mmCIF file of C-alpha atoms (C1' of nucleotides) in Angstrom:
data_model
loop_
_atom_site.group_PDB
_atom_site.id
_atom_site.type_symbol
_atom_site.label_atom_id
_atom_site.label_comp_id
_atom_site.label_asym_id
_atom_site.label_seq_id
_atom_site.Cartn_x
_atom_site.Cartn_y
_atom_site.Cartn_z
ATOM 1 C CA MET U 3 -5.069 -158.822 -68.412
ATOM 2 C CA GLN U 4 -2.256 -156.798 -69.805
ATOM 3 C CA ARG U 5 -1.787 -156.714 -74.023
ATOM 4 C CA MET U 6 0.771 -155.262 -75.350
ATOM 5 C CA THR U 7 -0.543 -152.809 -78.186
ATOM 6 C CA ARG U 8 1.083 -150.069 -80.007
ATOM 7 C CA GLN U 9 -0.394 -147.458 -78.200
ATOM 8 C CA ARG U 10 1.287 -148.743 -75.196
ATOM 9 C CA SER U 11 4.330 -148.305 -76.540
ATOM 10 C CA ALA U 12 4.784 -145.863 -77.671
ATOM 11 C CA VAL U 13 3.934 -143.790 -74.543
ATOM 12 C CA ALA U 14 6.660 -146.066 -72.415
ATOM 13 C CA ASP U 15 9.191 -144.964 -75.473
ATOM 14 C CA VAL U 16 8.180 -141.822 -74.898
ATOM 15 C CA LEU U 17 8.487 -141.948 -71.255
ATOM 16 C CA ASP U 18 12.464 -143.118 -71.169
ATOM 17 C CA ALA U 19 12.072 -140.524 -74.284
ATOM 18 C CA VAL U 20 11.882 -138.214 -71.260
ATOM 19 C CA GLU U 21 13.546 -137.078 -68.269
ATOM 20 C CA ASP U 22 11.258 -134.916 -66.817
ATOM 21 C CA PHE U 23 7.815 -135.203 -65.316
ATOM 22 C CA ARG U 24 4.650 -134.833 -68.252
ATOM 23 C CA SER U 25 1.857 -134.049 -68.078
ATOM 24 C CA ALA U 26 -0.137 -136.592 -69.728
ATOM 25 C CA GLN U 27 -1.732 -133.762 -71.841
ATOM 26 C CA GLN U 28 2.178 -132.353 -73.205
ATOM 27 C CA LEU U 29 2.901 -136.885 -72.976
ATOM 28 C CA HIS U 30 -1.020 -136.762 -75.436
ATOM 29 C CA GLU U 31 1.294 -134.133 -77.275
ATOM 30 C CA ILE U 32 4.194 -135.477 -77.862
ATOM 31 C CA LEU U 33 3.279 -138.268 -79.656
ATOM 32 C CA ARG U 34 1.675 -136.412 -81.457
ATOM 33 C CA ASP U 35 3.822 -134.885 -82.499
ATOM 34 C CA ARG U 36 5.841 -138.615 -83.400
ATOM 35 C CA GLY U 37 2.742 -139.648 -85.175
ATOM 36 C CA GLU U 38 2.280 -142.075 -83.567
ATOM 37 C CA GLY U 39 -1.494 -140.225 -83.005
ATOM 38 C CA VAL U 40 -2.788 -142.210 -79.374
ATOM 39 C CA GLY U 41 -6.611 -140.954 -78.210
ATOM 40 C CA LEU U 42 -6.078 -138.755 -75.382
ATOM 41 C CA ALA U 43 -8.253 -141.510 -73.094
ATOM 42 C CA THR U 44 -5.477 -143.610 -73.853
ATOM 43 C CA VAL U 45 -3.139 -141.757 -72.707
ATOM 44 C CA TYR U 46 -4.457 -141.626 -68.847
ATOM 45 C CA ARG U 47 -5.715 -144.871 -68.711
ATOM 46 C CA THR U 48 -2.234 -146.378 -70.076
ATOM 47 C CA LEU U 49 -0.270 -143.694 -67.317
ATOM 48 C CA GLN U 50 -2.706 -144.818 -64.845
ATOM 49 C CA SER U 51 -1.557 -148.309 -65.032
ATOM 50 C CA LEU U 52 1.838 -147.894 -65.150
ATOM 51 C CA ALA U 53 1.695 -145.741 -61.560
ATOM 52 C CA ASP U 54 -0.317 -148.497 -60.048
ATOM 53 C CA GLY U 55 2.137 -150.534 -61.575
ATOM 54 C CA GLY U 56 5.438 -148.510 -59.418
ATOM 55 C CA GLU U 57 6.016 -147.808 -63.416
ATOM 56 C CA VAL U 58 6.577 -144.652 -62.698
ATOM 57 C CA ASP U 59 6.542 -141.802 -60.537
ATOM 58 C CA VAL U 60 3.289 -139.258 -60.484
ATOM 59 C CA LEU U 61 3.111 -136.014 -58.108
ATOM 60 C CA ARG U 62 0.946 -133.273 -58.586
ATOM 61 C CA THR U 63 2.370 -129.513 -59.014
ATOM 62 C CA ALA U 64 1.371 -126.603 -57.433
ATOM 63 C CA ASP U 65 -1.865 -125.798 -59.924
ATOM 64 C CA GLY U 66 -3.532 -129.334 -58.980
ATOM 65 C CA GLU U 67 -2.135 -130.310 -62.256
ATOM 66 C CA SER U 68 -0.671 -134.543 -62.270
ATOM 67 C CA VAL U 69 2.321 -134.806 -63.764
ATOM 68 C CA TYR U 70 4.290 -138.450 -64.678
ATOM 69 C CA ARG U 71 7.631 -139.718 -65.404
ATOM 70 C CA ARG U 72 9.991 -143.294 -65.550
ATOM 71 C CA CYS U 73 12.189 -142.695 -62.305
ATOM 72 C CA VAL U 74 15.763 -144.397 -62.251
ATOM 73 C CA ARG U 75 15.451 -144.353 -58.654
ATOM 74 C CA ARG U 76 13.186 -147.451 -57.437
ATOM 75 C CA GLY U 77 11.467 -147.537 -54.293
ATOM 76 C CA HIS U 78 10.603 -144.077 -52.447
ATOM 77 C CA HIS U 79 12.813 -141.368 -53.229
ATOM 78 C CA HIS U 80 11.751 -137.482 -53.350
ATOM 79 C CA HIS U 81 11.850 -134.944 -56.041
ATOM 80 C CA LEU U 82 13.048 -131.272 -56.926
ATOM 81 C CA MET U 83 11.541 -130.203 -59.816
ATOM 82 C CA CYS U 84 11.630 -127.417 -60.972
ATOM 83 C CA ARG U 85 8.382 -125.917 -61.592
ATOM 84 C CA VAL U 86 8.941 -124.174 -65.033
ATOM 85 C CA CYS U 87 10.731 -126.884 -66.978
ATOM 86 C CA GLY U 88 9.874 -129.765 -65.194
ATOM 87 C CA ALA U 89 13.575 -130.533 -64.913
ATOM 88 C CA THR U 90 14.280 -132.392 -62.339
ATOM 89 C CA VAL U 91 16.204 -134.162 -59.630
ATOM 90 C CA GLU U 92 15.715 -137.812 -57.343
ATOM 91 C CA ILE U 93 17.142 -137.265 -53.784
ATOM 92 C CA ASP U 94 16.184 -138.955 -50.879
ATOM 93 C CA GLY U 95 15.791 -138.122 -47.638
ATOM 94 C CA PRO U 96 17.405 -140.081 -44.841
ATOM 95 C CA SER U 97 16.445 -137.453 -41.905
ATOM 96 C CA VAL U 98 13.171 -136.883 -43.059
ATOM 97 C CA GLU U 99 11.915 -140.742 -43.260
ATOM 98 C CA THR U 100 12.906 -141.180 -39.054
ATOM 99 C CA TRP U 101 11.667 -137.669 -38.299
ATOM 100 C CA ALA U 102 8.367 -138.703 -40.097
ATOM 101 C CA ALA U 103 8.366 -142.039 -37.875
ATOM 102 C CA GLN U 104 8.625 -140.246 -35.453
ATOM 103 C CA MET U 105 6.460 -137.234 -35.223
ATOM 104 C CA GLY U 106 3.616 -140.381 -35.813
ATOM 105 C CA ALA U 107 4.656 -142.350 -32.646
ATOM 106 C CA GLN U 108 4.810 -139.129 -30.298
ATOM 107 C CA HIS U 109 0.823 -138.143 -32.188
ATOM 108 C CA GLY U 110 0.253 -141.686 -31.418
ATOM 109 C CA PHE U 111 -0.470 -142.352 -35.261
ATOM 110 C CA GLU U 112 0.202 -145.409 -36.632
ATOM 111 C CA ASP U 113 1.527 -146.873 -40.621
ATOM 112 C CA ILE U 114 2.761 -143.693 -40.577
ATOM 113 C CA ASP U 115 2.916 -142.038 -44.364
ATOM 114 C CA HIS U 116 4.347 -138.791 -46.379
ATOM 115 C CA THR U 117 4.808 -136.809 -49.384
ATOM 116 C CA MET U 118 7.249 -133.992 -50.207
ATOM 117 C CA GLU U 119 8.462 -132.236 -52.724
ATOM 118 C CA LEU U 120 10.191 -129.818 -53.948
ATOM 119 C CA PHE U 121 9.912 -126.843 -55.892
ATOM 120 C CA GLY U 122 12.531 -124.299 -57.273
ATOM 121 C CA THR U 123 13.504 -122.539 -60.253
ATOM 122 C CA CYS U 124 16.161 -124.459 -61.794
ATOM 123 C CA ALA U 125 20.079 -122.379 -62.729
ATOM 124 C CA ARG U 126 19.266 -122.492 -66.324
ATOM 125 C CA CYS U 127 15.845 -120.784 -65.637
ATOM 126 C CA ALA U 128 16.624 -118.286 -63.675
ATOM 127 C CA ALA U 129 19.512 -116.955 -65.567
ATOM 128 C CA GLU U 130 16.079 -117.284 -67.724
ATOM 129 C CA GLY U 131 14.190 -115.468 -66.040
ATOM 130 C CA HIS U 132 16.760 -113.214 -64.812
ATOM 131 C CA ARG U 133 17.835 -111.908 -68.306
ATOM 132 C CA ARG U 134 14.337 -111.400 -69.337
ATOM 133 C CA GLU U 135 13.713 -109.257 -66.109
ATOM 134 C CA GLY U 136 16.986 -107.469 -68.119
ATOM 135 C CA SER U 137 18.737 -106.398 -64.720
ATOM 136 C CA MET R 10 -8.326 -102.687 -49.289
ATOM 137 C CA GLN R 11 -10.090 -105.095 -47.837
ATOM 138 C CA ARG R 12 -13.702 -105.022 -47.074
ATOM 139 C CA MET R 13 -16.202 -106.201 -44.736
ATOM 140 C CA THR R 14 -19.645 -107.280 -45.558
ATOM 141 C CA ARG R 15 -21.677 -110.157 -44.438
ATOM 142 C CA GLN R 16 -20.786 -112.690 -46.681
ATOM 143 C CA ARG R 17 -16.661 -112.905 -46.268
ATOM 144 C CA SER R 18 -17.792 -112.716 -41.992
ATOM 145 C CA ALA R 19 -19.869 -115.649 -42.321
ATOM 146 C CA VAL R 20 -17.146 -117.493 -43.982
ATOM 147 C CA ALA R 21 -14.218 -116.700 -41.301
ATOM 148 C CA ASP R 22 -17.155 -118.496 -38.997
ATOM 149 C CA VAL R 23 -17.494 -121.027 -40.047
ATOM 150 C CA LEU R 24 -14.120 -121.767 -40.353
ATOM 151 C CA ASP R 25 -13.499 -120.819 -36.712
ATOM 152 C CA ALA R 26 -16.304 -123.086 -35.693
ATOM 153 C CA VAL R 27 -14.816 -126.439 -37.702
ATOM 154 C CA GLU R 28 -11.729 -127.968 -36.473
ATOM 155 C CA ASP R 29 -10.879 -129.958 -39.961
ATOM 156 C CA PHE R 30 -9.846 -128.819 -43.375
ATOM 157 C CA ARG R 31 -12.929 -128.801 -45.942
ATOM 158 C CA SER R 32 -13.613 -127.922 -49.027
ATOM 159 C CA ALA R 33 -14.568 -124.958 -50.265
ATOM 160 C CA GLN R 34 -17.769 -126.895 -51.525
ATOM 161 C CA GLN R 35 -18.413 -128.491 -48.056
ATOM 162 C CA LEU R 36 -18.228 -124.496 -46.349
ATOM 163 C CA HIS R 37 -20.395 -122.731 -49.339
ATOM 164 C CA GLU R 38 -23.196 -126.022 -47.895
ATOM 165 C CA ILE R 39 -22.548 -125.326 -43.967
ATOM 166 C CA LEU R 40 -23.514 -121.748 -45.430
ATOM 167 C CA ARG R 41 -26.392 -123.007 -46.714
ATOM 168 C CA ASP R 42 -27.222 -124.755 -44.516
ATOM 169 C CA ARG R 43 -26.829 -122.339 -41.444
ATOM 170 C CA GLY R 44 -29.365 -120.237 -44.108
ATOM 171 C CA GLU R 45 -26.506 -117.821 -44.757
ATOM 172 C CA GLY R 46 -26.634 -118.088 -48.354
ATOM 173 C CA VAL R 47 -23.058 -117.472 -50.016
ATOM 174 C CA GLY R 48 -22.268 -117.459 -52.925
ATOM 175 C CA LEU R 49 -20.003 -119.888 -54.326
ATOM 176 C CA ALA R 50 -17.766 -117.895 -55.923
ATOM 177 C CA THR R 51 -16.932 -115.733 -53.215
ATOM 178 C CA VAL R 52 -16.505 -118.592 -50.447
ATOM 179 C CA TYR R 53 -13.764 -119.454 -53.131
ATOM 180 C CA ARG R 54 -12.146 -116.033 -53.707
ATOM 181 C CA THR R 55 -12.754 -115.661 -49.521
ATOM 182 C CA LEU R 56 -10.659 -118.418 -49.053
ATOM 183 C CA GLN R 57 -8.401 -117.842 -51.406
ATOM 184 C CA SER R 58 -7.655 -113.844 -50.080
ATOM 185 C CA LEU R 59 -7.876 -115.750 -46.575
ATOM 186 C CA ALA R 60 -5.424 -117.754 -47.450
ATOM 187 C CA ASP R 61 -3.082 -115.202 -49.681
ATOM 188 C CA GLY R 62 -3.141 -113.689 -45.989
ATOM 189 C CA GLY R 63 -1.760 -116.149 -44.213
ATOM 190 C CA GLU R 64 -5.059 -116.829 -42.482
ATOM 191 C CA VAL R 65 -5.875 -120.309 -42.989
ATOM 192 C CA ASP R 66 -3.407 -123.289 -44.266
ATOM 193 C CA VAL R 67 -4.890 -124.661 -47.381
ATOM 194 C CA LEU R 68 -4.032 -128.000 -48.606
ATOM 195 C CA ARG R 69 -4.874 -130.963 -51.975
ATOM 196 C CA THR R 70 -6.340 -134.754 -50.700
ATOM 197 C CA ALA R 71 -5.384 -136.772 -52.286
ATOM 198 C CA ASP R 72 -7.432 -136.568 -55.290
ATOM 199 C CA GLY R 73 -6.726 -133.099 -56.580
ATOM 200 C CA GLU R 74 -9.994 -131.144 -53.737
ATOM 201 C CA SER R 75 -7.889 -128.067 -52.354
ATOM 202 C CA VAL R 76 -8.728 -127.767 -48.494
ATOM 203 C CA TYR R 77 -9.123 -124.841 -46.124
ATOM 204 C CA ARG R 78 -8.921 -124.665 -42.091
ATOM 205 C CA ARG R 79 -8.146 -121.800 -40.004
ATOM 206 C CA CYS R 80 -4.833 -122.860 -37.826
ATOM 207 C CA VAL R 81 -3.990 -122.449 -34.499
ATOM 208 C CA ARG R 82 -0.065 -121.605 -34.969
ATOM 209 C CA ARG R 83 1.217 -119.148 -37.314
ATOM 210 C CA GLY R 84 3.549 -119.221 -40.110
ATOM 211 C CA HIS R 85 4.740 -121.842 -41.855
ATOM 212 C CA HIS R 86 4.021 -125.363 -40.640
ATOM 213 C CA HIS R 87 2.939 -129.314 -41.157
ATOM 214 C CA HIS R 88 0.342 -131.268 -40.779
ATOM 215 C CA LEU R 89 0.575 -134.689 -39.374
ATOM 216 C CA MET R 90 -3.579 -135.838 -40.488
ATOM 217 C CA CYS R 91 -5.775 -139.103 -39.570
ATOM 218 C CA ARG R 92 -6.340 -140.355 -42.947
ATOM 219 C CA VAL R 93 -9.357 -142.743 -41.527
ATOM 220 C CA CYS R 94 -10.952 -139.623 -39.674
ATOM 221 C CA GLY R 95 -9.505 -136.501 -41.267
ATOM 222 C CA ALA R 96 -8.353 -135.294 -37.344
ATOM 223 C CA THR R 97 -5.364 -132.871 -37.819
ATOM 224 C CA VAL R 98 -2.077 -132.138 -35.441
ATOM 225 C CA GLU R 99 -0.166 -129.235 -36.334
ATOM 226 C CA ILE R 100 3.681 -129.661 -35.968
ATOM 227 C CA ASP R 101 6.634 -128.258 -37.990
ATOM 228 C CA GLY R 102 9.947 -130.195 -38.817
ATOM 229 C CA PRO R 103 13.204 -127.942 -38.070
ATOM 230 C CA SER R 104 15.367 -130.129 -39.702
ATOM 231 C CA VAL R 105 13.085 -129.836 -43.114
ATOM 232 C CA GLU R 106 13.290 -126.432 -44.103
ATOM 233 C CA THR R 107 16.648 -126.191 -43.812
ATOM 234 C CA TRP R 108 17.796 -129.006 -46.116
ATOM 235 C CA ALA R 109 15.754 -128.197 -48.486
ATOM 236 C CA ALA R 110 17.075 -125.282 -48.737
ATOM 237 C CA GLN R 111 20.676 -126.690 -48.423
ATOM 238 C CA MET R 112 19.384 -129.971 -51.183
ATOM 239 C CA GLY R 113 18.410 -126.750 -53.460
ATOM 240 C CA ALA R 114 21.430 -124.789 -53.381
ATOM 241 C CA GLN R 115 23.250 -127.936 -53.802
ATOM 242 C CA HIS R 116 22.022 -128.482 -57.021
ATOM 243 C CA GLY R 117 21.928 -124.706 -58.336
ATOM 244 C CA PHE R 118 18.394 -123.974 -57.676
ATOM 245 C CA GLU R 119 16.478 -120.902 -56.555
ATOM 246 C CA ASP R 120 13.395 -119.745 -54.499
ATOM 247 C CA ILE R 121 13.076 -123.568 -52.988
ATOM 248 C CA ASP R 122 9.338 -123.986 -51.556
ATOM 249 C CA HIS R 123 8.268 -127.661 -50.089
ATOM 250 C CA THR R 124 5.523 -129.779 -49.899
ATOM 251 C CA MET R 125 5.338 -132.344 -46.769
ATOM 252 C CA GLU R 126 2.499 -133.627 -45.141
ATOM 253 C CA LEU R 127 1.996 -136.954 -43.097
ATOM 254 C CA PHE R 128 -0.731 -139.622 -43.132
ATOM 255 C CA GLY R 129 -0.956 -141.827 -40.860
ATOM 256 C CA THR R 130 -3.832 -143.385 -38.437
ATOM 257 C CA CYS R 131 -4.539 -142.035 -35.146
ATOM 258 C CA ALA R 132 -4.822 -143.436 -31.506
ATOM 259 C CA ARG R 133 -8.776 -143.407 -31.965
ATOM 260 C CA CYS R 134 -9.049 -145.086 -35.276
ATOM 261 C CA ALA R 135 -6.088 -146.846 -34.825
ATOM 262 C CA ALA R 136 -8.287 -148.779 -32.438
ATOM 263 C CA GLU R 137 -11.194 -149.227 -33.631
ATOM 264 C CA GLY R 138 -9.770 -150.854 -36.608
ATOM 265 C CA HIS R 139 -8.082 -153.291 -33.789
ATOM 266 C CA ARG R 140 -11.608 -153.791 -32.605
ATOM 267 C CA ARG R 141 -13.111 -154.660 -35.674
ATOM 268 C CA GLU R 142 -10.407 -156.976 -36.665
ATOM 269 C CA GLY R 143 -12.010 -158.766 -33.629
ATOM 270 C CA SER R 144 -8.769 -159.553 -32.481
ATOM 271 C "C1'" DG N 14 -2.872 -169.239 -90.155
ATOM 272 C "C1'" DT N 15 -7.066 -168.387 -88.900
ATOM 273 C "C1'" DA N 16 -11.454 -167.958 -85.413
ATOM 274 C "C1'" DG N 17 -12.689 -165.352 -81.883
ATOM 275 C "C1'" DC N 18 -12.646 -164.168 -77.408
ATOM 276 C "C1'" DC N 19 -12.083 -160.183 -74.539
ATOM 277 C "C1'" DG N 20 -9.140 -156.829 -73.348
ATOM 278 C "C1'" DA N 21 -7.702 -151.786 -75.596
ATOM 279 C "C1'" DT N 22 -8.756 -147.953 -77.816
ATOM 280 C "C1'" DG N 23 -10.816 -143.185 -79.120
ATOM 281 C "C1'" DA N 24 -14.151 -139.330 -80.589
ATOM 282 C "C1'" DG N 25 -16.385 -137.114 -78.465
ATOM 283 C "C1'" DA N 26 -19.279 -136.022 -74.608
ATOM 284 C "C1'" DA N 27 -19.639 -136.053 -69.684
ATOM 285 C "C1'" DC N 28 -17.732 -134.689 -64.851
ATOM 286 C "C1'" DG N 29 -16.258 -131.864 -61.543
ATOM 287 C "C1'" DA N 30 -13.623 -128.686 -59.352
ATOM 288 C "C1'" DT N 31 -12.589 -123.850 -59.963
ATOM 289 C "C1'" DT N 32 -12.400 -119.217 -62.062
ATOM 290 C "C1'" DG N 33 -14.341 -115.527 -65.536
ATOM 291 C "C1'" DT N 34 -18.802 -112.298 -66.549
ATOM 292 C "C1'" DC N 35 -20.312 -108.080 -65.693
ATOM 293 C "C1'" DA N 36 -24.298 -106.008 -63.656
ATOM 294 C "C1'" DA N 37 -26.291 -105.021 -59.818
ATOM 295 C "C1'" DA N 38 -25.514 -104.552 -54.398
ATOM 296 C "C1'" DC N 39 -23.523 -102.179 -50.960
ATOM 297 C "C1'" DG N 40 -19.223 -100.823 -47.280
ATOM 298 C "C1'" DC N 41 -17.179 -96.405 -46.089
ATOM 299 C "C1'" DG N 42 -15.108 -92.611 -46.264
ATOM 300 C "C1'" DC N 43 -16.949 -87.670 -46.816
ATOM 301 C "C1'" DG T 23 -27.262 -88.971 -47.329
ATOM 302 C "C1'" DC T 24 -23.457 -89.040 -51.677
ATOM 303 C "C1'" DG T 25 -20.450 -91.296 -54.298
ATOM 304 C "C1'" DC T 26 -17.333 -93.769 -55.118
ATOM 305 C "C1'" DG T 27 -14.891 -98.324 -55.582
ATOM 306 C "C1'" DT T 28 -14.571 -102.772 -54.201
ATOM 307 C "C1'" DT T 29 -17.189 -107.127 -53.904
ATOM 308 C "C1'" DT T 30 -20.557 -110.697 -55.151
ATOM 309 C "C1'" DG T 31 -23.416 -113.449 -57.383
ATOM 310 C "C1'" DA T 32 -25.997 -116.375 -60.680
ATOM 311 C "C1'" DC T 33 -24.016 -118.507 -64.615
ATOM 312 C "C1'" DA T 34 -20.715 -119.311 -67.805
ATOM 313 C "C1'" DA T 35 -16.961 -120.852 -69.445
ATOM 314 C "C1'" DT T 36 -12.170 -123.037 -68.326
ATOM 315 C "C1'" DC T 37 -10.283 -127.576 -67.765
ATOM 316 C "C1'" DG T 38 -7.733 -131.623 -66.486
ATOM 317 C "C1'" DT T 39 -9.919 -136.438 -65.724
ATOM 318 C "C1'" DT T 40 -13.036 -139.667 -67.043
ATOM 319 C "C1'" DC T 41 -16.612 -142.118 -68.583
ATOM 320 C "C1'" DT T 42 -19.201 -144.462 -72.512
ATOM 321 C "C1'" DC T 43 -19.574 -147.454 -76.136
ATOM 322 C "C1'" DA T 44 -18.810 -148.846 -81.013
ATOM 323 C "C1'" DT T 45 -14.724 -151.217 -82.807
ATOM 324 C "C1'" DC T 46 -10.214 -152.495 -83.141
ATOM 325 C "C1'" DG T 47 -6.815 -155.651 -82.830
ATOM 326 C "C1'" DG T 48 -3.738 -158.903 -79.132
ATOM 327 C "C1'" DC T 49 -3.458 -163.870 -78.313
ATOM 328 C "C1'" DT T 50 -4.147 -168.000 -77.403
ATOM 329 C "C1'" DA T 51 -6.454 -172.345 -79.201
ATOM 330 C "C1'" DC T 52 -7.221 -174.539 -82.591
#
DNA sequence: GTAGCCGATGAGAACGATTGTCAAACGCGC
DNA sequence: GCGCGTTTGACAATCGTTCTCATCGGCTAC
């Protein structure tokens, strides 16, 4: 059974306050800075259980790190994430879903599931980058 | 410049012989069993360079391990993989590419990249499963 | 209110995939 | 064959994540 503890609600609070995808380690650091120390293992455990309950979305960055975010949209949707700052836009791919099912049927596959995420550099980070290049 | 060494061609050979996605560690083990010992670090390095050159496809399993495969199709494409036996079909999603670019532009993102893989149960494994259920 | 059961916590160790190190080995153009 | 510069490999190091286990503290029953 699930108990409501100081740590669990602290993690939930941070997730509510932060808009972008964050790694467990980043969240752990934020909690420390806030003065609400929560053990790293606990952060991982809490995120895991929240993810299992569909409370947060998880996805893997290009370098294999898991990042978490409380999403506004419930149910299935996709993301467009800035690979620099983590800013994220929730989107859905109306055509993707049907296309996936079609492809599956065409090759005799059942229970088609799919992963699909977009990565890019958001306007702000792109500007930042260009400035640094001293164009 | 790239040199042709015993190790490099050994790795390439194994990739040619194996049809499904394999992890670096699995390939390393296969090489050892074949008697063509190749250092683990070298396997990683070789796979990396092959992947950089577009010679092999890389993707990440659900548990974060990188798996490699020599694909028939050159250039960008996607996969439909059986989650039971690992059988893989190469496919492309003509509309997905343009849709991704569109979405990126629409939200002010640059250098859009995307990941997208389909998972399902192939005809054979589905039949297997149904038989086991003893319908 | 409080006793006590049992899940939750946290510090640190363990883990597993991957990458870095660096001296020795070896392709390859000469 | 020579020699240079890349490649190799054993091992250490890194890094995210999970495990361990003694302790803590919600929560329910009284």
